[in-house]
Short mmCIF file of N, CA and C in Angstrom, two decimals:
data_model
loop_
_atom_site.label_atom_id
_atom_site.label_comp_id
_atom_site.label_asym_id
_atom_site.label_seq_id
_atom_site.Cartn_x
_atom_site.Cartn_y
_atom_site.Cartn_z
N MET A 1 168.76 75.66 149.11
CA MET A 1 170.32 75.83 149.98
C MET A 1 169.27 77.47 150.56
N LEU A 2 170.28 77.54 152.26
CA LEU A 2 169.90 77.46 153.35
C LEU A 2 169.88 79.66 153.28
N THR A 3 170.40 79.42 151.27
CA THR A 3 170.39 81.08 151.97
C THR A 3 169.65 81.51 150.66
N ASN A 4 168.09 80.87 149.98
CA ASN A 4 167.99 81.31 149.03
C ASN A 4 166.52 81.34 150.02
N LEU A 5 166.21 80.60 151.31
CA LEU A 5 165.14 80.12 152.03
C LEU A 5 164.03 81.59 152.27
N SER A 6 163.47 82.00 152.92
CA SER A 6 162.47 82.75 152.98
C SER A 6 162.56 82.93 155.04
N THR A 7 162.10 83.85 155.49
CA THR A 7 162.62 83.82 156.75
C THR A 7 161.38 82.69 157.56
N SER A 8 160.02 82.16 156.67
CA SER A 8 158.99 81.75 157.47
C SER A 8 160.01 80.16 157.16
N GLU A 9 160.63 79.62 156.19
CA GLU A 9 160.82 78.63 155.10
C GLU A 9 162.91 78.31 156.93
N LEU A 10 163.34 79.25 156.73
CA LEU A 10 164.40 79.02 157.48
C LEU A 10 163.93 78.88 159.34
N HIS A 11 162.85 79.46 159.52
CA HIS A 11 162.08 79.48 160.99
C HIS A 11 160.99 77.82 160.85
N ALA A 12 160.92 77.16 159.97
CA ALA A 12 160.21 75.86 159.82
C ALA A 12 161.61 74.34 160.06
N LEU A 13 162.25 75.22 160.15
CA LEU A 13 163.69 74.57 159.87
C LEU A 13 164.61 74.18 161.56
N MET A 14 164.24 75.88 162.23
CA MET A 14 164.49 76.16 163.57
C MET A 14 164.51 75.10 164.38
N PRO A 15 164.27 74.94 165.74
CA PRO A 15 163.99 73.97 167.32
C PRO A 15 162.64 74.76 167.74
N HIS A 16 163.40 75.98 167.53
CA HIS A 16 162.06 77.36 168.22
C HIS A 16 161.08 77.81 167.36
N SER A 17 160.12 78.06 168.14
CA SER A 17 158.69 78.60 166.81
C SER A 17 158.46 80.05 167.19
N GLY A 18 158.04 81.08 166.03
CA GLY A 18 157.13 82.29 166.86
C GLY A 18 158.11 82.55 166.87
N ASP A 19 158.37 84.20 167.83
CA ASP A 19 158.93 84.64 168.58
C ASP A 19 160.66 84.74 168.34
N MET A 20 160.16 82.67 169.06
CA MET A 20 162.04 82.44 169.60
C MET A 20 163.05 81.74 168.37
N CYS A 21 162.46 82.15 167.18
CA CYS A 21 163.06 81.80 166.19
C CYS A 21 164.11 83.45 166.18
N LEU A 22 165.20 83.41 165.75
CA LEU A 22 165.93 84.82 165.59
C LEU A 22 166.30 84.94 164.67
N ILE A 23 166.95 84.24 164.05
CA ILE A 23 167.42 84.10 162.48
C ILE A 23 166.07 84.47 161.62
N ASN A 24 167.15 85.56 160.47
CA ASN A 24 166.37 85.89 159.91
C ASN A 24 166.79 85.00 158.22
N LYS A 25 168.06 85.16 158.33
CA LYS A 25 169.21 85.59 156.64
C LYS A 25 169.80 84.48 157.04
N VAL A 26 170.42 83.26 156.36
CA VAL A 26 171.82 82.51 155.51
C VAL A 26 172.15 83.61 155.36
N LEU A 27 173.55 84.27 155.50
CA LEU A 27 174.42 85.04 154.30
C LEU A 27 174.61 83.39 153.09
N SER A 28 175.87 82.56 154.37
CA SER A 28 176.65 81.62 153.21
C SER A 28 176.24 80.44 154.61
N VAL A 29 176.79 79.57 153.52
CA VAL A 29 176.87 78.43 154.65
C VAL A 29 177.93 77.11 153.60
N ASP A 30 178.30 76.10 154.06
CA ASP A 30 178.47 75.27 153.33
C ASP A 30 178.77 73.81 154.85
N ASP A 31 179.33 72.88 153.46
CA ASP A 31 180.05 71.98 155.26
C ASP A 31 180.52 71.98 156.61
N THR A 32 180.94 72.33 156.88
CA THR A 32 181.69 72.86 158.27
C THR A 32 181.28 74.07 159.21
N ALA A 33 179.99 75.34 157.93
CA ALA A 33 179.96 76.50 158.61
C ALA A 33 178.84 76.65 157.84
N ILE A 34 178.82 78.02 159.08
CA ILE A 34 177.22 79.42 158.22
C ILE A 34 177.72 80.64 159.20
N GLU A 35 176.74 81.83 157.92
CA GLU A 35 177.44 82.77 158.54
C GLU A 35 175.88 83.09 157.66
N ALA A 36 175.06 84.26 159.47
CA ALA A 36 173.69 84.46 158.95
C ALA A 36 173.89 86.02 160.05
N LEU A 37 172.51 86.00 159.66
CA LEU A 37 172.65 87.36 160.52
C LEU A 37 170.56 87.56 161.57
N ALA A 38 170.80 88.05 161.90
CA ALA A 38 169.05 88.40 162.66
C ALA A 38 169.09 90.03 163.08
N GLU A 39 168.64 90.22 163.10
CA GLU A 39 168.15 91.40 162.73
C GLU A 39 166.82 92.01 164.34
N VAL A 40 167.55 92.56 164.86
CA VAL A 40 166.84 92.96 166.41
C VAL A 40 166.30 94.00 166.21
N GLU A 41 164.35 93.57 166.86
CA GLU A 41 163.77 94.60 166.55
C GLU A 41 163.41 95.40 168.03
N ASP A 42 162.85 96.18 168.71
CA ASP A 42 162.52 96.49 169.64
C ASP A 42 161.82 95.45 169.76
N PRO A 43 163.24 95.20 171.43
CA PRO A 43 162.92 93.97 172.55
C PRO A 43 161.43 94.07 173.47
N ASP A 44 160.91 95.09 172.98
CA ASP A 44 160.22 95.57 174.17
C ASP A 44 158.96 94.07 174.45
N SER A 45 158.46 93.37 173.85
CA SER A 45 157.32 92.55 173.65
C SER A 45 158.63 90.66 173.20
N HIS A 46 159.39 90.58 173.40
CA HIS A 46 159.76 89.25 173.13
C HIS A 46 159.89 88.67 174.61
N PRO A 47 159.85 87.12 174.42
CA PRO A 47 159.78 86.28 175.35
C PRO A 47 160.99 86.51 176.16
N LEU A 48 162.33 86.95 175.56
CA LEU A 48 163.95 86.37 175.99
C LEU A 48 163.96 87.40 177.02
N ALA A 49 163.13 88.78 176.40
CA ALA A 49 163.26 90.32 177.12
C ALA A 49 163.05 90.25 179.39
N CYS A 50 163.90 91.04 179.21
CA CYS A 50 164.10 91.52 180.66
C CYS A 50 164.06 92.53 180.49
N ASP A 51 163.06 93.65 181.17
CA ASP A 51 162.88 95.25 181.66
C ASP A 51 162.56 96.34 180.51
N ASN A 52 162.65 95.18 179.67
CA ASN A 52 162.20 95.82 178.66
C ASN A 52 163.92 95.79 177.06
N ARG A 53 164.37 94.67 178.19
CA ARG A 53 166.41 95.01 177.21
C ARG A 53 166.56 92.83 176.47
N LEU A 54 167.43 93.80 175.72
CA LEU A 54 167.81 91.82 175.47
C LEU A 54 168.71 92.05 175.40
N SER A 55 169.72 91.47 176.27
CA SER A 55 171.24 91.49 176.62
C SER A 55 172.03 90.91 175.96
N VAL A 56 173.48 90.99 175.88
CA VAL A 56 174.42 90.35 175.96
C VAL A 56 175.00 89.27 175.59
N LEU A 57 174.09 88.76 176.34
CA LEU A 57 174.19 87.65 176.92
C LEU A 57 173.49 86.01 176.46
N LEU A 58 172.35 86.87 175.48
CA LEU A 58 172.07 85.77 174.18
C LEU A 58 173.10 85.64 173.01
N LEU A 59 173.53 86.73 172.51
CA LEU A 59 174.36 86.35 172.01
C LEU A 59 174.65 83.77 171.88
N PRO A 60 175.60 83.54 172.21
CA PRO A 60 175.59 82.11 171.94
C PRO A 60 173.96 81.68 171.93
N GLU A 61 172.75 82.11 172.22
CA GLU A 61 171.53 81.36 172.16
C GLU A 61 171.14 82.19 170.87
N PHE A 62 172.08 82.95 170.04
CA PHE A 62 171.74 84.08 168.94
C PHE A 62 172.40 82.42 167.59
N ALA A 63 173.64 82.28 168.25
CA ALA A 63 174.98 81.51 167.84
C ALA A 63 174.56 80.16 167.52
N ALA A 64 174.40 78.88 167.86
CA ALA A 64 173.19 78.06 168.45
C ALA A 64 172.34 77.97 167.28
N GLN A 65 170.95 78.66 168.09
CA GLN A 65 169.71 78.87 166.37
C GLN A 65 170.39 78.62 165.28
N ALA A 66 171.71 79.12 164.70
CA ALA A 66 172.26 79.32 162.61
C ALA A 66 173.03 78.07 162.86
N ALA A 67 173.94 77.81 164.05
CA ALA A 67 175.09 76.45 164.01
C ALA A 67 172.94 75.73 163.71
N ALA A 68 171.88 75.74 164.53
CA ALA A 68 171.14 74.43 164.53
C ALA A 68 170.58 74.80 163.42
N LEU A 69 170.43 75.42 161.82
CA LEU A 69 170.29 75.65 160.72
C LEU A 69 171.53 75.24 160.65
N HIS A 70 172.61 75.24 160.46
CA HIS A 70 173.62 74.76 159.72
C HIS A 70 173.26 73.28 159.90
N LEU A 71 172.84 72.49 161.32
CA LEU A 71 173.03 71.27 161.20
C LEU A 71 171.88 70.65 160.44
N ASN A 72 171.05 71.35 160.25
CA ASN A 72 169.50 70.97 160.40
C ASN A 72 169.66 70.60 157.97
N GLY A 73 170.94 71.86 157.89
CA GLY A 73 170.98 72.40 156.58
C GLY A 73 171.88 71.28 155.78
N SER A 74 172.13 70.38 156.22
CA SER A 74 173.31 70.25 155.71
C SER A 74 173.29 68.79 155.73
N SER A 75 173.70 68.40 154.02
CA SER A 75 173.70 67.48 153.23
C SER A 75 173.84 65.80 153.78
N GLU A 76 174.45 65.62 155.48
CA GLU A 76 175.49 65.21 156.01
C GLU A 76 174.35 64.57 157.29
N SER A 77 173.77 63.70 157.45
CA SER A 77 172.66 63.24 158.89
C SER A 77 173.75 63.53 160.32
N VAL A 78 174.46 65.15 161.04
CA VAL A 78 175.04 64.09 161.43
C VAL A 78 174.65 63.58 162.87
N PHE A 79 173.54 63.75 163.61
CA PHE A 79 172.98 63.33 164.68
C PHE A 79 171.92 62.17 163.73
N GLY A 80 171.96 61.28 162.92
CA GLY A 80 170.91 60.74 162.42
C GLY A 80 169.66 60.95 162.40
N ALA A 81 168.95 59.34 161.62
CA ALA A 81 167.24 60.28 162.04
C ALA A 81 166.31 60.14 163.16
N THR A 82 166.53 61.73 163.36
CA THR A 82 165.79 61.89 165.14
C THR A 82 165.41 62.48 165.23
N ASP A 83 164.34 63.20 165.65
CA ASP A 83 162.75 63.83 165.88
C ASP A 83 162.60 64.58 167.23
N ALA A 84 164.59 63.54 168.16
CA ALA A 84 165.06 64.47 170.08
C ALA A 84 164.96 65.91 169.46
N PRO A 85 164.17 66.93 169.40
CA PRO A 85 165.00 68.39 170.07
C PRO A 85 166.31 68.32 170.87
N VAL A 86 167.29 69.19 170.23
CA VAL A 86 168.22 69.70 170.19
C VAL A 86 168.42 71.08 171.37
N PHE A 87 169.47 70.86 171.72
CA PHE A 87 169.49 71.87 173.26
C PHE A 87 170.78 73.20 172.96
N LEU A 88 171.00 73.57 173.74
CA LEU A 88 172.03 74.64 173.62
C LEU A 88 172.99 73.08 175.32
N ALA A 89 173.83 72.94 175.36
CA ALA A 89 174.08 72.69 176.79
C ALA A 89 174.47 73.12 177.10
N ALA A 90 176.21 73.92 177.32
CA ALA A 90 177.39 74.49 177.44
C ALA A 90 177.46 75.00 176.52
N VAL A 91 177.66 76.68 176.70
CA VAL A 91 178.93 77.82 177.33
C VAL A 91 180.63 77.77 177.63
N LYS A 92 181.29 77.39 176.88
CA LYS A 92 182.81 78.02 177.35
C LYS A 92 183.80 79.13 176.22
N GLN A 93 184.23 79.50 177.15
CA GLN A 93 184.94 80.21 176.42
C GLN A 93 184.60 82.46 175.75
N PHE A 94 183.35 82.63 175.72
CA PHE A 94 182.00 83.96 175.13
C PHE A 94 183.23 85.12 176.91
N ASN A 95 183.65 85.31 175.10
CA ASN A 95 184.00 86.94 175.32
C ASN A 95 184.00 88.05 174.82
N TRP A 96 183.48 88.89 174.84
CA TRP A 96 182.49 90.41 174.52
C TRP A 96 182.95 91.25 174.72
N GLN A 97 183.10 92.43 173.43
CA GLN A 97 184.33 93.69 173.90
C GLN A 97 182.84 95.23 172.72
N GLY A 98 182.79 96.39 173.39
CA GLY A 98 181.64 96.64 173.39
C GLY A 98 181.61 97.65 173.82
N ALA A 99 180.78 99.05 173.61
CA ALA A 99 180.20 99.18 174.52
C ALA A 99 177.90 98.90 174.82
N ARG A 100 178.51 98.00 173.34
CA ARG A 100 176.56 98.38 174.06
C ARG A 100 176.52 97.27 174.54
N ARG A 101 175.43 97.28 175.34
CA ARG A 101 175.13 95.84 176.08
C ARG A 101 173.57 95.45 175.87
N CYS A 102 172.66 95.48 175.23
CA CYS A 102 171.40 95.84 174.41
C CYS A 102 171.76 96.11 173.18
N LEU A 103 171.29 94.83 172.74
CA LEU A 103 171.03 94.46 171.51
C LEU A 103 170.13 94.91 171.15
N GLY A 104 168.64 95.16 171.47
CA GLY A 104 167.06 95.84 169.96
C GLY A 104 168.13 96.91 169.80
N GLY A 105 167.21 97.06 168.45
CA GLY A 105 168.22 97.65 167.28
C GLY A 105 169.53 97.26 166.49
N ALA A 106 169.50 96.13 166.56
CA ALA A 106 170.58 96.10 165.98
C ALA A 106 170.55 94.59 164.89
N VAL A 107 171.39 94.11 164.47
CA VAL A 107 171.95 93.49 163.42
C VAL A 107 173.23 92.87 163.47
N LEU A 108 172.52 91.51 163.89
CA LEU A 108 174.03 91.25 163.92
C LEU A 108 174.98 89.60 163.00
N ARG A 109 175.40 89.97 162.83
CA ARG A 109 176.15 88.57 161.81
C ARG A 109 176.49 88.61 163.24
N ILE A 110 175.84 86.86 162.40
CA ILE A 110 176.98 85.70 162.91
C ILE A 110 177.45 84.77 162.62
N ASN A 111 178.53 84.58 162.88
CA ASN A 111 179.53 83.32 161.65
C ASN A 111 180.06 82.02 163.41
N ALA A 112 179.23 80.73 162.53
CA ALA A 112 179.96 79.38 163.22
C ALA A 112 180.29 78.89 161.99
N TRP A 113 181.66 77.77 163.10
CA TRP A 113 182.21 76.86 162.51
C TRP A 113 182.21 75.61 163.07
N ARG A 114 181.72 74.59 163.01
CA ARG A 114 181.46 73.22 162.95
C ARG A 114 182.54 72.74 163.84
N LEU A 115 183.33 72.73 165.27
CA LEU A 115 184.18 71.90 165.46
C LEU A 115 184.27 70.48 165.31
N SER A 116 183.58 69.76 165.80
CA SER A 116 183.61 68.37 165.64
C SER A 116 181.65 68.18 165.75
N ALA A 117 181.39 66.45 165.97
CA ALA A 117 180.25 65.75 165.67
C ALA A 117 179.71 64.52 165.99
N SER A 118 178.75 64.70 167.40
CA SER A 118 178.97 62.80 167.02
C SER A 118 177.22 63.02 167.34
N ALA A 119 176.70 61.02 167.66
CA ALA A 119 175.68 60.55 167.28
C ALA A 119 174.59 61.70 168.57
N VAL A 120 175.72 61.95 168.60
CA VAL A 120 174.77 62.99 170.66
C VAL A 120 175.36 63.65 170.86
N GLY A 121 175.82 64.97 169.46
CA GLY A 121 176.05 66.59 170.12
C GLY A 121 177.31 66.95 169.29
N ALA A 122 176.90 68.15 168.89
CA ALA A 122 177.84 69.37 168.24
C ALA A 122 178.85 70.23 169.49
N MET A 123 179.69 70.67 168.46
CA MET A 123 180.90 71.76 169.36
C MET A 123 180.74 72.67 168.21
N TYR A 124 180.74 74.16 168.46
CA TYR A 124 180.96 74.92 167.41
C TYR A 124 180.85 75.67 168.67
N GLN A 125 182.38 76.88 167.05
CA GLN A 125 182.85 77.60 167.90
C GLN A 125 182.09 79.00 166.56
N PHE A 126 182.03 80.54 167.93
CA PHE A 126 181.03 80.87 167.09
C PHE A 126 181.64 82.67 166.97
N ASP A 127 181.27 84.25 166.29
CA ASP A 127 182.36 85.39 166.69
C ASP A 127 180.64 85.30 165.93
N ALA A 128 180.47 86.76 166.76
CA ALA A 128 178.69 87.51 166.23
C ALA A 128 179.13 88.59 166.31
N THR A 129 179.11 89.85 165.99
CA THR A 129 179.54 91.87 165.68
C THR A 129 178.22 92.28 165.67
N ALA A 130 178.16 93.21 166.18
CA ALA A 130 176.74 94.00 166.46
C ALA A 130 176.38 95.64 165.72
N GLY A 131 175.83 96.13 164.36
CA GLY A 131 176.04 97.64 165.49
C GLY A 131 174.69 97.86 164.48
N ASP A 132 174.65 99.44 164.72
CA ASP A 132 173.71 99.65 164.34
C ASP A 132 173.46 100.98 163.09
N GLY A 133 174.29 100.19 162.29
CA GLY A 133 174.91 100.71 160.85
C GLY A 133 175.67 102.12 160.94
N ALA A 134 175.38 103.02 162.17
CA ALA A 134 176.14 104.39 163.04
C ALA A 134 177.67 104.28 162.68
N GLY A 135 177.77 103.22 163.13
CA GLY A 135 179.04 102.29 163.53
C GLY A 135 179.35 103.04 165.69
N GLU A 136 177.44 103.01 165.51
CA GLU A 136 177.77 103.57 167.04
C GLU A 136 177.25 101.61 167.90
N GLY A 137 177.61 101.51 169.00
CA GLY A 137 177.17 100.65 170.55
C GLY A 137 177.98 99.23 169.02
N GLU A 138 179.15 99.91 168.71
CA GLU A 138 179.56 97.93 167.85
C GLU A 138 179.51 97.35 168.78
N LEU A 139 179.82 96.58 169.08
CA LEU A 139 179.59 95.00 169.46
C LEU A 139 179.71 93.62 168.58
N SER A 140 181.38 93.45 168.98
CA SER A 140 182.03 91.62 169.04
C SER A 140 181.94 90.52 169.68
N ALA A 141 181.84 89.74 169.63
CA ALA A 141 182.00 88.56 170.93
C ALA A 141 182.28 87.65 170.49
N SER A 142 182.41 86.41 170.56
CA SER A 142 182.66 85.28 170.32
C SER A 142 182.80 83.75 171.44
N GLY A 143 183.71 82.83 171.24
CA GLY A 143 182.61 82.13 171.95
C GLY A 143 182.73 80.68 171.34
N ARG A 144 182.62 79.68 172.55
CA ARG A 144 182.07 77.54 171.94
C ARG A 144 180.84 77.38 172.76
N PHE A 145 180.62 76.60 171.39
CA PHE A 145 179.10 76.09 173.25
C PHE A 145 179.10 74.50 172.41
N SER A 146 178.26 74.11 173.09
CA SER A 146 177.72 72.35 172.63
C SER A 146 176.68 73.19 172.39
N LEU A 147 175.60 71.61 171.46
CA LEU A 147 174.27 71.51 171.12
C LEU A 147 174.30 70.22 171.78
N MET A 148 173.73 69.43 172.68
CA MET A 148 172.87 67.92 172.46
C MET A 148 171.36 67.56 172.45
N VAL A 149 171.16 66.84 172.14
CA VAL A 149 171.14 65.79 170.87
C VAL A 149 169.88 65.53 172.38
N ALA A 150 168.51 65.48 173.04
CA ALA A 150 168.07 64.87 174.34
C ALA A 150 166.84 63.77 173.95
N ARG A 151 167.60 62.50 173.95
CA ARG A 151 166.88 61.82 174.13
C ARG A 151 165.88 60.67 176.13
N GLU A 152 164.72 60.89 175.59
CA GLU A 152 165.51 59.74 176.42
C GLU A 152 165.70 58.80 177.17
N PRO A 153 165.51 58.57 177.50
CA PRO A 153 165.93 57.81 178.71
C PRO A 153 165.40 55.69 178.64
N HIS A 154 166.28 54.71 178.34
CA HIS A 154 165.28 53.98 177.99
C HIS A 154 164.87 53.02 179.66
N ILE A 155 164.13 52.83 179.58
CA ILE A 155 162.90 52.51 180.86
C ILE A 155 163.10 50.88 181.11
N VAL A 156 163.89 50.29 181.43
CA VAL A 156 163.71 48.83 181.02
C VAL A 156 163.12 48.45 182.54
#
């Protein structure tokens, strides 16, 4: 079960590696949803940082990685047997509120619910909250995104 895995075991299930793995812990999971935590430390050397900052605009990527864990840890094979990579294809209805514009030093709680899935992709709804534990710079965000399986076109 995903909730008992170490960070390194979780990262082995992720489509990314190294610093690009953003999820640190899975709090709960069922057939249609996942709740995960991501601790965003100092972003100075993070590969997604711009001017030593991680923008709140990256929250859909955090949610997509939680969804990828959800799909990889699912008891049912949503995409079928494939080694093809899965990518974040679209983000819709992304909204965020709060004073925080940079994710450095935040603890993110991400909830993602699978709305639909097929052999070529899946659609999720998510919400995310971030804070520094002191209540300052609290952030809440929500939206929808699509994950797609990258398949090579058949050449005839």
